[in-house]
Tab-separated table of C-alpha atoms and ligand atoms in Angstrom:
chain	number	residue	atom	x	y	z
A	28	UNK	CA	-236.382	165.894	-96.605
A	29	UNK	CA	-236.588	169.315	-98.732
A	30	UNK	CA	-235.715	167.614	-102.112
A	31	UNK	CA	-235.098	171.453	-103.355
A	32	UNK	CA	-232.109	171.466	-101.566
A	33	UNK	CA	-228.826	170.129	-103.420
A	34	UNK	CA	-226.785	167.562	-100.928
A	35	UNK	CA	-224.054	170.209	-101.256
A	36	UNK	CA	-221.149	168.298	-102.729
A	37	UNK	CA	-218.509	170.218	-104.585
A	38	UNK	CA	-215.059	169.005	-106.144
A	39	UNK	CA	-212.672	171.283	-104.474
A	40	UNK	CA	-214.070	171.958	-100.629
A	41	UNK	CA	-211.120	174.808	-100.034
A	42	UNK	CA	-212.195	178.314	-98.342
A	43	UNK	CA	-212.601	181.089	-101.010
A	44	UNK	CA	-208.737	182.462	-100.305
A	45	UNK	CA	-207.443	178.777	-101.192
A	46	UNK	CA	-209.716	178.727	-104.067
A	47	UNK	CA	-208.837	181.619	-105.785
A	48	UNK	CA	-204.804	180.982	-104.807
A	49	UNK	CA	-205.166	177.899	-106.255
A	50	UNK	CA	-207.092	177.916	-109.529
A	51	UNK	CA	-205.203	177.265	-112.541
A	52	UNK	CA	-203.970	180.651	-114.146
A	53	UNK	CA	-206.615	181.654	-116.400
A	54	UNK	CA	-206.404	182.023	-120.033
A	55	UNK	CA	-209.129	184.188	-121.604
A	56	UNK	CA	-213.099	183.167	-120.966
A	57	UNK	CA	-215.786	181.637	-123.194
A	58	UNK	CA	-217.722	185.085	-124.636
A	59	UNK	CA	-219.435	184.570	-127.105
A	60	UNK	CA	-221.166	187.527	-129.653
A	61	UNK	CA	-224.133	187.974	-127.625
A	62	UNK	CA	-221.992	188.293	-124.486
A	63	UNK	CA	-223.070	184.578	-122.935
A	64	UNK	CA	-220.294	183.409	-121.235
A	65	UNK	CA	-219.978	179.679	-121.854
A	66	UNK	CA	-218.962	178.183	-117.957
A	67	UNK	CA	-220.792	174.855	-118.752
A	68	UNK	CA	-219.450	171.919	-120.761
A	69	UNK	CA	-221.178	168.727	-122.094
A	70	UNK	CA	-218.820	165.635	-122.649
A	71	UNK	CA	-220.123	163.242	-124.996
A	72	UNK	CA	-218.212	159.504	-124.194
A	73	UNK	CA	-219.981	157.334	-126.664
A	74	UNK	CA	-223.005	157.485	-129.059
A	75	UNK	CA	-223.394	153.918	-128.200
A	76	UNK	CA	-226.846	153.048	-126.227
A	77	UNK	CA	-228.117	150.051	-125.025
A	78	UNK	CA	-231.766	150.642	-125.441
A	79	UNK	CA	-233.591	152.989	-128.307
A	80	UNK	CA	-235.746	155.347	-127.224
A	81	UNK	CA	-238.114	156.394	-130.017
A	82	UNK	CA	-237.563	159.905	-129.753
A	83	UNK	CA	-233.792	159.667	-129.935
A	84	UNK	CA	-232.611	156.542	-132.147
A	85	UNK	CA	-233.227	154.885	-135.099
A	86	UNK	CA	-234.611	151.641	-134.046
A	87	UNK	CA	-231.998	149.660	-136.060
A	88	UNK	CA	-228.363	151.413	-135.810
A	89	UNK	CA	-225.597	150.989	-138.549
A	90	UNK	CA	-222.853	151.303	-136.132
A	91	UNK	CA	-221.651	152.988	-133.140
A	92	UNK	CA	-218.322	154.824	-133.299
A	93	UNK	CA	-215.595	152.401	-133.521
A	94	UNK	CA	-213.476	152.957	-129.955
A	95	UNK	CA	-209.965	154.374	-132.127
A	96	UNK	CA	-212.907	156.872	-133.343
A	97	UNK	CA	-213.522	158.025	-129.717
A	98	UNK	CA	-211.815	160.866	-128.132
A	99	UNK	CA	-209.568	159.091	-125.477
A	100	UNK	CA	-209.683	159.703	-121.645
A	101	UNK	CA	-206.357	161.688	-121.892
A	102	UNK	CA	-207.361	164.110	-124.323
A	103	UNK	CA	-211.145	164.807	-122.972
A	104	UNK	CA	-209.062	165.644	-119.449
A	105	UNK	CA	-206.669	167.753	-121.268
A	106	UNK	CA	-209.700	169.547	-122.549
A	107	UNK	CA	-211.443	169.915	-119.675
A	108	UNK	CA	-207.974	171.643	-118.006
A	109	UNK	CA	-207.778	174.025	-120.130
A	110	UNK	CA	-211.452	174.768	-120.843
A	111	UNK	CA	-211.525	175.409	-116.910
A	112	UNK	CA	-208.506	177.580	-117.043
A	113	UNK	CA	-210.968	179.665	-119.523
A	114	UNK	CA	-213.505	179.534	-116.896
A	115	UNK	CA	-215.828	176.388	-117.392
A	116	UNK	CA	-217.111	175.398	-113.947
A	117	UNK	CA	-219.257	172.454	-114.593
A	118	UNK	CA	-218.627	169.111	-117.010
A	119	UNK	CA	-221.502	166.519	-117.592
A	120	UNK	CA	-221.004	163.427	-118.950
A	121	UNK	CA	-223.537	162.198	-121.081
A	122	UNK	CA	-223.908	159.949	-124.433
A	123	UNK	CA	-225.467	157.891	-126.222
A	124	UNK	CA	-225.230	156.090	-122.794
A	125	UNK	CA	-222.190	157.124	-120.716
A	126	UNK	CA	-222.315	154.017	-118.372
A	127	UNK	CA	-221.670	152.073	-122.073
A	128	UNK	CA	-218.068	153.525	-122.206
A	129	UNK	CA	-215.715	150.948	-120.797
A	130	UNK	CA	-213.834	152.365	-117.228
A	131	UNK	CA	-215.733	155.688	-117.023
A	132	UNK	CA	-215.049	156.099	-113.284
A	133	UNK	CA	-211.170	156.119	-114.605
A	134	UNK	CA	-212.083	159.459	-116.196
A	135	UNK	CA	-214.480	160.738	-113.606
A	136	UNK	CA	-211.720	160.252	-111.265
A	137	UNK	CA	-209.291	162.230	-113.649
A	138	UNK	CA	-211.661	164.840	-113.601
A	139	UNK	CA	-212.545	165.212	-110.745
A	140	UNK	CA	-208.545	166.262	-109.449
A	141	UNK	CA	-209.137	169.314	-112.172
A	142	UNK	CA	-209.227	172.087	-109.487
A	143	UNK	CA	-211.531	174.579	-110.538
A	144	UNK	CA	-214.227	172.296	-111.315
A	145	UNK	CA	-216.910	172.750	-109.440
A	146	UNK	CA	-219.711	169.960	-110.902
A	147	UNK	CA	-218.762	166.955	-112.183
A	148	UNK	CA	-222.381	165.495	-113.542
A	149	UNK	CA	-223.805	162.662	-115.112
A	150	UNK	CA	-226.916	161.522	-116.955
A	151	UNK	CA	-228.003	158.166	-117.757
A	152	UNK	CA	-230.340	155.483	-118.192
A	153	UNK	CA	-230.221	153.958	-115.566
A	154	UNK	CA	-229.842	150.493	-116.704
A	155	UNK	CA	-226.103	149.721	-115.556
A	156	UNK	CA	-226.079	152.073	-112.488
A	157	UNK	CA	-226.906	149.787	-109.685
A	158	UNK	CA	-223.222	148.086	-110.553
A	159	UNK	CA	-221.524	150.965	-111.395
A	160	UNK	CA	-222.441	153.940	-108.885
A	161	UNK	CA	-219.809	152.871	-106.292
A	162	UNK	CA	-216.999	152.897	-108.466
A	163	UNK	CA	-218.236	156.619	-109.893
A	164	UNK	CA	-218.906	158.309	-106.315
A	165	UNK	CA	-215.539	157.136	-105.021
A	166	UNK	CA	-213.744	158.435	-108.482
A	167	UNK	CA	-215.759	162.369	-107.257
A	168	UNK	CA	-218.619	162.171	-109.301
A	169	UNK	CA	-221.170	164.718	-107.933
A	170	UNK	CA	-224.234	165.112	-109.525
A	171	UNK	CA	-226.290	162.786	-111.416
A	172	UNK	CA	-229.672	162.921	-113.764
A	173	UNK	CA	-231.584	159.715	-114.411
A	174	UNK	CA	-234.451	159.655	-117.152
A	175	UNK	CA	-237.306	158.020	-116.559
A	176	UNK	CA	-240.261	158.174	-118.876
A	177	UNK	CA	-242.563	156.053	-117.583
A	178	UNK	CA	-243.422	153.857	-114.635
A	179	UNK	CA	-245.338	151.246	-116.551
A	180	UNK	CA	-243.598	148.116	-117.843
A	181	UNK	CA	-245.035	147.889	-121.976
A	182	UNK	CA	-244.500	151.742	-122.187
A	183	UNK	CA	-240.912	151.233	-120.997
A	184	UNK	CA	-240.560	148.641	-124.160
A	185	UNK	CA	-242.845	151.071	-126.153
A	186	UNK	CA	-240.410	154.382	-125.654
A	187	UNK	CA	-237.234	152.865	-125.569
A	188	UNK	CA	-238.176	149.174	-127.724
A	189	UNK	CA	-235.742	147.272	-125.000
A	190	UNK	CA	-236.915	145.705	-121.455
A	191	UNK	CA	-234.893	147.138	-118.384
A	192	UNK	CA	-237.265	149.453	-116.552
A	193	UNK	CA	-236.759	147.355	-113.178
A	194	UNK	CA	-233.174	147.916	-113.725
A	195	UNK	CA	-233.628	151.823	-114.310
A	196	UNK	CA	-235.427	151.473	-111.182
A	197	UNK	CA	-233.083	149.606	-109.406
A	198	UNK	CA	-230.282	152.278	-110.817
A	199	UNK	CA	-232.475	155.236	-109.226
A	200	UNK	CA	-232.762	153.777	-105.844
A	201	UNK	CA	-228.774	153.041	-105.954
A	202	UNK	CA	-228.581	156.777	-106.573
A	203	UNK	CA	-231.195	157.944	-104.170
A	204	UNK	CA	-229.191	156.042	-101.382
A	205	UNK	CA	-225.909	157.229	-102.376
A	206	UNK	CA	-224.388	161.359	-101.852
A	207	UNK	CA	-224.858	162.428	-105.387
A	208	UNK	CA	-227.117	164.901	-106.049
A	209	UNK	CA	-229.624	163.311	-108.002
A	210	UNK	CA	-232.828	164.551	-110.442
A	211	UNK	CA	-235.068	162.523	-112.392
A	212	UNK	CA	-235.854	163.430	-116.038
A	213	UNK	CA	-238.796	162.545	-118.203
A	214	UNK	CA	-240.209	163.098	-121.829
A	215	UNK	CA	-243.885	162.769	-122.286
A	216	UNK	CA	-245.056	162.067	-125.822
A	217	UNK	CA	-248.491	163.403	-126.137
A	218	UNK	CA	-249.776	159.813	-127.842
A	219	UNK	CA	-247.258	157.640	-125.314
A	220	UNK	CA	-247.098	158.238	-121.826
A	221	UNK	CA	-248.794	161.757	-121.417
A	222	UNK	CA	-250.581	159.614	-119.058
A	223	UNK	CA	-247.411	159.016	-116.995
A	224	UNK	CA	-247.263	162.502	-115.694
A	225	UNK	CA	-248.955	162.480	-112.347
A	226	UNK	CA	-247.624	158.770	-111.469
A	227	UNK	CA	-244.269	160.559	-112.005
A	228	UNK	CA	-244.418	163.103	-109.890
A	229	UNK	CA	-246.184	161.070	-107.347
A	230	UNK	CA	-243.098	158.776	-107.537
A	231	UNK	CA	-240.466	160.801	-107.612
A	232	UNK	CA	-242.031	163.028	-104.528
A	233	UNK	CA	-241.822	159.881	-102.553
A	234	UNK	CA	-237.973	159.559	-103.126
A	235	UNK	CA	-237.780	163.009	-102.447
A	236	UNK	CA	-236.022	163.799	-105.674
A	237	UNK	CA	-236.579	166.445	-107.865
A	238	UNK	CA	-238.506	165.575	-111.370
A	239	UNK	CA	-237.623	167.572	-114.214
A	240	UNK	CA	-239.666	167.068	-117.144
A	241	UNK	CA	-238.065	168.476	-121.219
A	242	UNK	CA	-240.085	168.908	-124.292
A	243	UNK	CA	-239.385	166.506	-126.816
A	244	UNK	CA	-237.239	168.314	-129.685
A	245	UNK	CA	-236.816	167.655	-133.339
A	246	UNK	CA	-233.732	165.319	-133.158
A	247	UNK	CA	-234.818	162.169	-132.799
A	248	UNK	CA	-233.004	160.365	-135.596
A	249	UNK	CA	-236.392	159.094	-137.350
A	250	UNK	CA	-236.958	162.650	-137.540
A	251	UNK	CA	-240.473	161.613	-136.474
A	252	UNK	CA	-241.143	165.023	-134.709
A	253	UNK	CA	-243.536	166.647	-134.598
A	254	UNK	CA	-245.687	169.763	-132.301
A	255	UNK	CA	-248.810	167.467	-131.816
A	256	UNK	CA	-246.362	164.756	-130.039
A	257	UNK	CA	-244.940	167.509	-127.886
A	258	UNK	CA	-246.260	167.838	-124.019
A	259	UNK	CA	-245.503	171.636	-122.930
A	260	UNK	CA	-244.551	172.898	-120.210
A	261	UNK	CA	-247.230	174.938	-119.612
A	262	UNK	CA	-249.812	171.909	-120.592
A	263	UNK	CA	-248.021	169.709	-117.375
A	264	UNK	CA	-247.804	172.755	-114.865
A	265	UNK	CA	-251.739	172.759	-115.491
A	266	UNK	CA	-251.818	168.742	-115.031
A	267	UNK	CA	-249.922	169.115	-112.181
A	268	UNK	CA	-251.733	171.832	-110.472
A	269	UNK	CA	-254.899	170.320	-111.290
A	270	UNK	CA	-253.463	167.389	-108.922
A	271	UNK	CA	-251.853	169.155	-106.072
A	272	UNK	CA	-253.021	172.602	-106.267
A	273	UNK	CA	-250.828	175.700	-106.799
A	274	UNK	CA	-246.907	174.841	-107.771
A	275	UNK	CA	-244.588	177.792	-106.111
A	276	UNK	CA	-242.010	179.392	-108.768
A	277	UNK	CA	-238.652	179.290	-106.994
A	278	UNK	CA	-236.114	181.989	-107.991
A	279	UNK	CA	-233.440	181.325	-110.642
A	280	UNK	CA	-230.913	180.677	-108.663
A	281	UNK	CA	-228.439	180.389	-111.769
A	282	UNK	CA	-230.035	182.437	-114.564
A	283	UNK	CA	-228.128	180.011	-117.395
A	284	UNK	CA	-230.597	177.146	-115.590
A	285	UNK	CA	-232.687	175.866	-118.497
A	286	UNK	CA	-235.206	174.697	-115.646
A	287	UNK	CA	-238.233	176.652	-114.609
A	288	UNK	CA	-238.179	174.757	-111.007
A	289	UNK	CA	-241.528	175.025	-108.878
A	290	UNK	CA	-241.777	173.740	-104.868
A	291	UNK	CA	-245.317	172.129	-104.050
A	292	UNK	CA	-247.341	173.577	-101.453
A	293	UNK	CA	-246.891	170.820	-99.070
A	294	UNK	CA	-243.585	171.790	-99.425
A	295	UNK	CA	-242.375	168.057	-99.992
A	296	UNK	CA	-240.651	168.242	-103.315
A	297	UNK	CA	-240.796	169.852	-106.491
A	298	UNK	CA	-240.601	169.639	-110.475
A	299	UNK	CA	-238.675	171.408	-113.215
A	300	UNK	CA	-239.993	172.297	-116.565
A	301	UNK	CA	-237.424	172.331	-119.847
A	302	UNK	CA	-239.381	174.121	-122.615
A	303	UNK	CA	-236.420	174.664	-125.409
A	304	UNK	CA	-239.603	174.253	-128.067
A	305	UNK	CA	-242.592	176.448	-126.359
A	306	UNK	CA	-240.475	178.872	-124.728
A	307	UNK	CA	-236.678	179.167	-125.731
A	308	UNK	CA	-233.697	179.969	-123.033
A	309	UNK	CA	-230.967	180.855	-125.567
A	310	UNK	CA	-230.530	184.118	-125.002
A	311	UNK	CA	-228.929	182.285	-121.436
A	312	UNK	CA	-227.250	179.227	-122.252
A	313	UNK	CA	-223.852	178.432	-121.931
A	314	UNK	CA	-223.551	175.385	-123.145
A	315	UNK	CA	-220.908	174.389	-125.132
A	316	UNK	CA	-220.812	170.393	-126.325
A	317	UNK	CA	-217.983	167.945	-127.459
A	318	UNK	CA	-218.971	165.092	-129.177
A	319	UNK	CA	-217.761	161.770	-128.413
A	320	UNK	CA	-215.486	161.676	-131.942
A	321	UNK	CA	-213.571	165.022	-130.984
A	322	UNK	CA	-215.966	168.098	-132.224
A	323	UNK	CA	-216.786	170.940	-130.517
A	324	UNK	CA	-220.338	172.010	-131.078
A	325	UNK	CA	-221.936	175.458	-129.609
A	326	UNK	CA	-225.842	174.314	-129.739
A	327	UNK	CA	-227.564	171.462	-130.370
A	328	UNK	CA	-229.198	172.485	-133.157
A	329	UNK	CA	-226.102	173.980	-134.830
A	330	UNK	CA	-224.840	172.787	-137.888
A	331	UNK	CA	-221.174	173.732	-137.320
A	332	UNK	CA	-218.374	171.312	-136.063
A	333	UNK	CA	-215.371	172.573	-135.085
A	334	UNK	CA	-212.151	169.396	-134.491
A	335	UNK	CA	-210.528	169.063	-131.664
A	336	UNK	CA	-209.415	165.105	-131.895
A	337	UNK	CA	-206.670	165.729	-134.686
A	338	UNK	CA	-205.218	168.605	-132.543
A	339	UNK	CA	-205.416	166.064	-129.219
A	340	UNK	CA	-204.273	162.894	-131.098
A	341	UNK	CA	-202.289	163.730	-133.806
A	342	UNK	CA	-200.933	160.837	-135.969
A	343	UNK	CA	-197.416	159.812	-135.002
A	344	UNK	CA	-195.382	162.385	-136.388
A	345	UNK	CA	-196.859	165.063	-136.125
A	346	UNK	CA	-196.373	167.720	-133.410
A	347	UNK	CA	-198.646	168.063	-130.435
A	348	UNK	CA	-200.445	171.201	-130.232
A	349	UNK	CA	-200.423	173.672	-127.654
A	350	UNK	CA	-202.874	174.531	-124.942
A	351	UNK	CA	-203.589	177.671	-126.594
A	352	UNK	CA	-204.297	175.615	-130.027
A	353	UNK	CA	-207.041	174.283	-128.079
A	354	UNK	CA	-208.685	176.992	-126.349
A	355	UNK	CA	-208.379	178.946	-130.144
A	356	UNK	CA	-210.866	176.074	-131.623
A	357	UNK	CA	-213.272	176.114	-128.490
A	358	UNK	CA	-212.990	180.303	-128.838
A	359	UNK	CA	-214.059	179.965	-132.759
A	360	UNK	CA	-217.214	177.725	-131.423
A	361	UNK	CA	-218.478	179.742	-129.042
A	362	UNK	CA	-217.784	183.242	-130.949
A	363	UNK	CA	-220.007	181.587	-134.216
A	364	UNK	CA	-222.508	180.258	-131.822
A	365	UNK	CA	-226.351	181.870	-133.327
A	366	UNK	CA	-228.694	183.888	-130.907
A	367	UNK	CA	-230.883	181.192	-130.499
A	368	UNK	CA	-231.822	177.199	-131.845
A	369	UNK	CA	-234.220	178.595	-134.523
A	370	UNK	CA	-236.990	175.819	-133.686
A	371	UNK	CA	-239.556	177.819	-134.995
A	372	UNK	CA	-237.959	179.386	-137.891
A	373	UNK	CA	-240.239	178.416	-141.319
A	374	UNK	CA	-236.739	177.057	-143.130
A	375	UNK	CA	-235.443	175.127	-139.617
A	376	UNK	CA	-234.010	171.855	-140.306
A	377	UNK	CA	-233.027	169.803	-137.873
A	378	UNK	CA	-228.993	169.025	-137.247
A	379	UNK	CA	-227.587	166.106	-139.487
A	380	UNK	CA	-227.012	164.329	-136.217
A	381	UNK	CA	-229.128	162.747	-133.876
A	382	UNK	CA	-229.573	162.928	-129.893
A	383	UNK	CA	-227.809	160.259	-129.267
A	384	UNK	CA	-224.602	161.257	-131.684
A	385	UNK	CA	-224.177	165.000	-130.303
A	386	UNK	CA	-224.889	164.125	-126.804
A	387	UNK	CA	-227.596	164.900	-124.274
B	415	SAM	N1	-228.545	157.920	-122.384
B	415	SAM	C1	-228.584	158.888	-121.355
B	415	SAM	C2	-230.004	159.162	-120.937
B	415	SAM	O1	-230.926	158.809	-121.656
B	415	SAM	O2	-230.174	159.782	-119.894
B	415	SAM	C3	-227.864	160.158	-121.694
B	415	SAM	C4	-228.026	160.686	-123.081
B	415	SAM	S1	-229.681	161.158	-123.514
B	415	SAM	C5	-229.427	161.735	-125.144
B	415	SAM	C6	-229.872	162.593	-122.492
B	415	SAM	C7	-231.273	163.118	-122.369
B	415	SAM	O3	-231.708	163.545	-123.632
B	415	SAM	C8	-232.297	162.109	-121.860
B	415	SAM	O4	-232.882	162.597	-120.680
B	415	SAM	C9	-233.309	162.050	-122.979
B	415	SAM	O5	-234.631	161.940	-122.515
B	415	SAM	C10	-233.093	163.370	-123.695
B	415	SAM	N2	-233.503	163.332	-125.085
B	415	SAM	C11	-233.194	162.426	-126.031
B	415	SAM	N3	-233.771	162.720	-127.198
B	415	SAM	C12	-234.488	163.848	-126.994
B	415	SAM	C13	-235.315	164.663	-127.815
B	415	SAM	N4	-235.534	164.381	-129.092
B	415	SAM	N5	-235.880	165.748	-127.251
B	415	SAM	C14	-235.668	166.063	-125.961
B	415	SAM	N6	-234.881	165.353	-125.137
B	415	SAM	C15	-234.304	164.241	-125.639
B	416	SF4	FE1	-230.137	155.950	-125.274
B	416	SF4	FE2	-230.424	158.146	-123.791
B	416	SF4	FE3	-231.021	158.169	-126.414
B	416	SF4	FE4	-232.571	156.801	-124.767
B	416	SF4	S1	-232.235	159.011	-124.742
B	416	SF4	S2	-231.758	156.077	-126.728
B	416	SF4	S3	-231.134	156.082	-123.294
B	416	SF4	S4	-229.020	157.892	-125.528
């Protein structure tokens, strides 16, 4: 199997005349001051996790959000409607861990009836997959990413200070055997599992799956980071290589991809590289984020909030707001987004929030 190639699955399957006929009527697009046009939208549904990966929580957590503190399943697909209608084309659902947030498929399944959306994604864990993934493929779930750091059991309980990675396995092969278009991610930290690389690869080749591995970045809530701990890019292409000879750049099929993706020679499989530390893609993303408590965010390193839940939920009272209310708060986001994260800035300090709280 070419694991390059996407098991084509897309929301709406209508002919381009239908399409067009029947897309919501628009109202106004995503620009922002540099001219990126934000068509990609990251839901957070909880910051709640059950496991605590070093390089994203605190290993002891005050609280999660309480759920009356969450943004409800009504008012993220309200969102979503009218974020399409401004031209966002692809929602994933992330966390904290998504799979945490009690009936999820009832929202992927809301979602996925927004015509006009064109990816409905997921990433996870792993560790409550194998009993879930039914419920979300039925509901029109469509694409899912699964991270997987390591293939060794006491650097499993090392990264993420929980046991579970036979269910994270287990949650993998569910996905592998199921129509969602599924990649793998991993984080190497140069002192933890640098040596996990190649068994990686070598794994994830087998399933046929595509294996994307992302630089670790300063928001781990220990604000532990640091550049020694961070794998490049560039260091695991030469790892790689070095192991199978020669990786083959594919084009960019979507220049807003954050992924430098690479075939092998043998032609079975391939990896991705995420280098937001060692070699930036703002000047292409169009990413805007809600948080799981209601707040539009343009980057994850921004420091800005903008509220959407009092505008969704307003107490009883109080007059709902109007579609364009909504669209007007994600516009002032994305207009005050910055040209780029400013990693490597001498005064850059990292957002008050962690990972886990803005969403992944
Ligand atoms: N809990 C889910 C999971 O782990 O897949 C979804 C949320 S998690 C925040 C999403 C992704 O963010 C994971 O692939 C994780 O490896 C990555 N991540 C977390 N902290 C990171 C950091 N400090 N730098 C880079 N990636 C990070
Ligand atoms: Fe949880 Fe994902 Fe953060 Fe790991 S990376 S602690 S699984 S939210």
């Amino acid at each position: 199997m070419d694991s390059s190639q996407p098991k084509a699955i897309v929301l709406t399957p209508q002919t381009d005349t239908q399409a067009a006929s029947s897309l919501p009527r628009p109202i106004g697009s995503l620009v922002d001051r540099y001219g990126r046009v934000h068509t990609s939208l990251r839901v957070s549904v909880t910051d709640a996790c059950n496991i605590r990966c070093t390089y994203c929580m605190p290993e002891k957590v005050s609280g999660f959000l309480p759920q009356d503190r969450l943004l409800g399943f009504d008012s993220i697909a309200r969102l979503v409607h009218v974020l399409v209608r401004a031209g966002v084309r692809k929602v994933r659902l992330t966390g904290g861990e998504p799979l945490m947030r009690p009936n999820l498929s009832q929202l992927v399944q809301r979602l996925s009836a927004i015509v006009g959306l064109e990816q409905l994604a997921l990433t996870t864990n792993g560790m409550l997959l194998s009993e879930q993934i039914d419920g979300l493929v039925a509901a029109g779930l469509t694409h899912i990413n699964l991270s997987l750091d390591t293939l060794r059991e006491p650097a499993f309980l090392q990264i993420s200070r929980r046991d579970g990675l036979d269910r994270v396995l287990e949650g993998i092969q569910a996905a592998v055997e199921s129509p969602l278009h599924v990649r793998i991610n991993a984080l190497l930290l140069r002192d933890i599992n640098l040596e996990d690389c190649l068994p990686l690869v070598g794994y994830a080749r087998k399933l046929g799956v595509v294996l994307r591995f992302i630089e670790f970045m300063p928001l781990d809530a220990n604000r532990s980071w640091s550049r020694t701990q961070v794998v490049t890019g560039a260091e695991i292409r030469e790892l790689v290589e070095a192991q199978y000879g020669a990786l083959v750049p594919q084009d960019r099929a979507d220049a807003s991809q954050p992924s430098r993706d690479f075939h092998f020679a043998d032609g079975v499989g391939g990896i991705g590289l995420i280098s937001p530390v060692s070699e930036p893609f703002c000047s292409s993303c169009n990413r805007l984020r809600l948080t799981a408590d209601g707040k539009f965010r343009n980057c994850l390193f921004g420091k800005q909030e903008w509220e959407v839940k009092r505008l969704l939920e307003p107490p009883l009272g109080q007059e709902d707001c109007s579609d364009e209310d909504l669209l007007a708060v994600a516009k002032a986001c994305v207009e005050q987004k910055h040209a780029s994260h400013g990693i490597s800035d001498s005064d850059f300090q990292p957002p008050a929030r962690a990972m886990y709280q803005i969403g992944g």
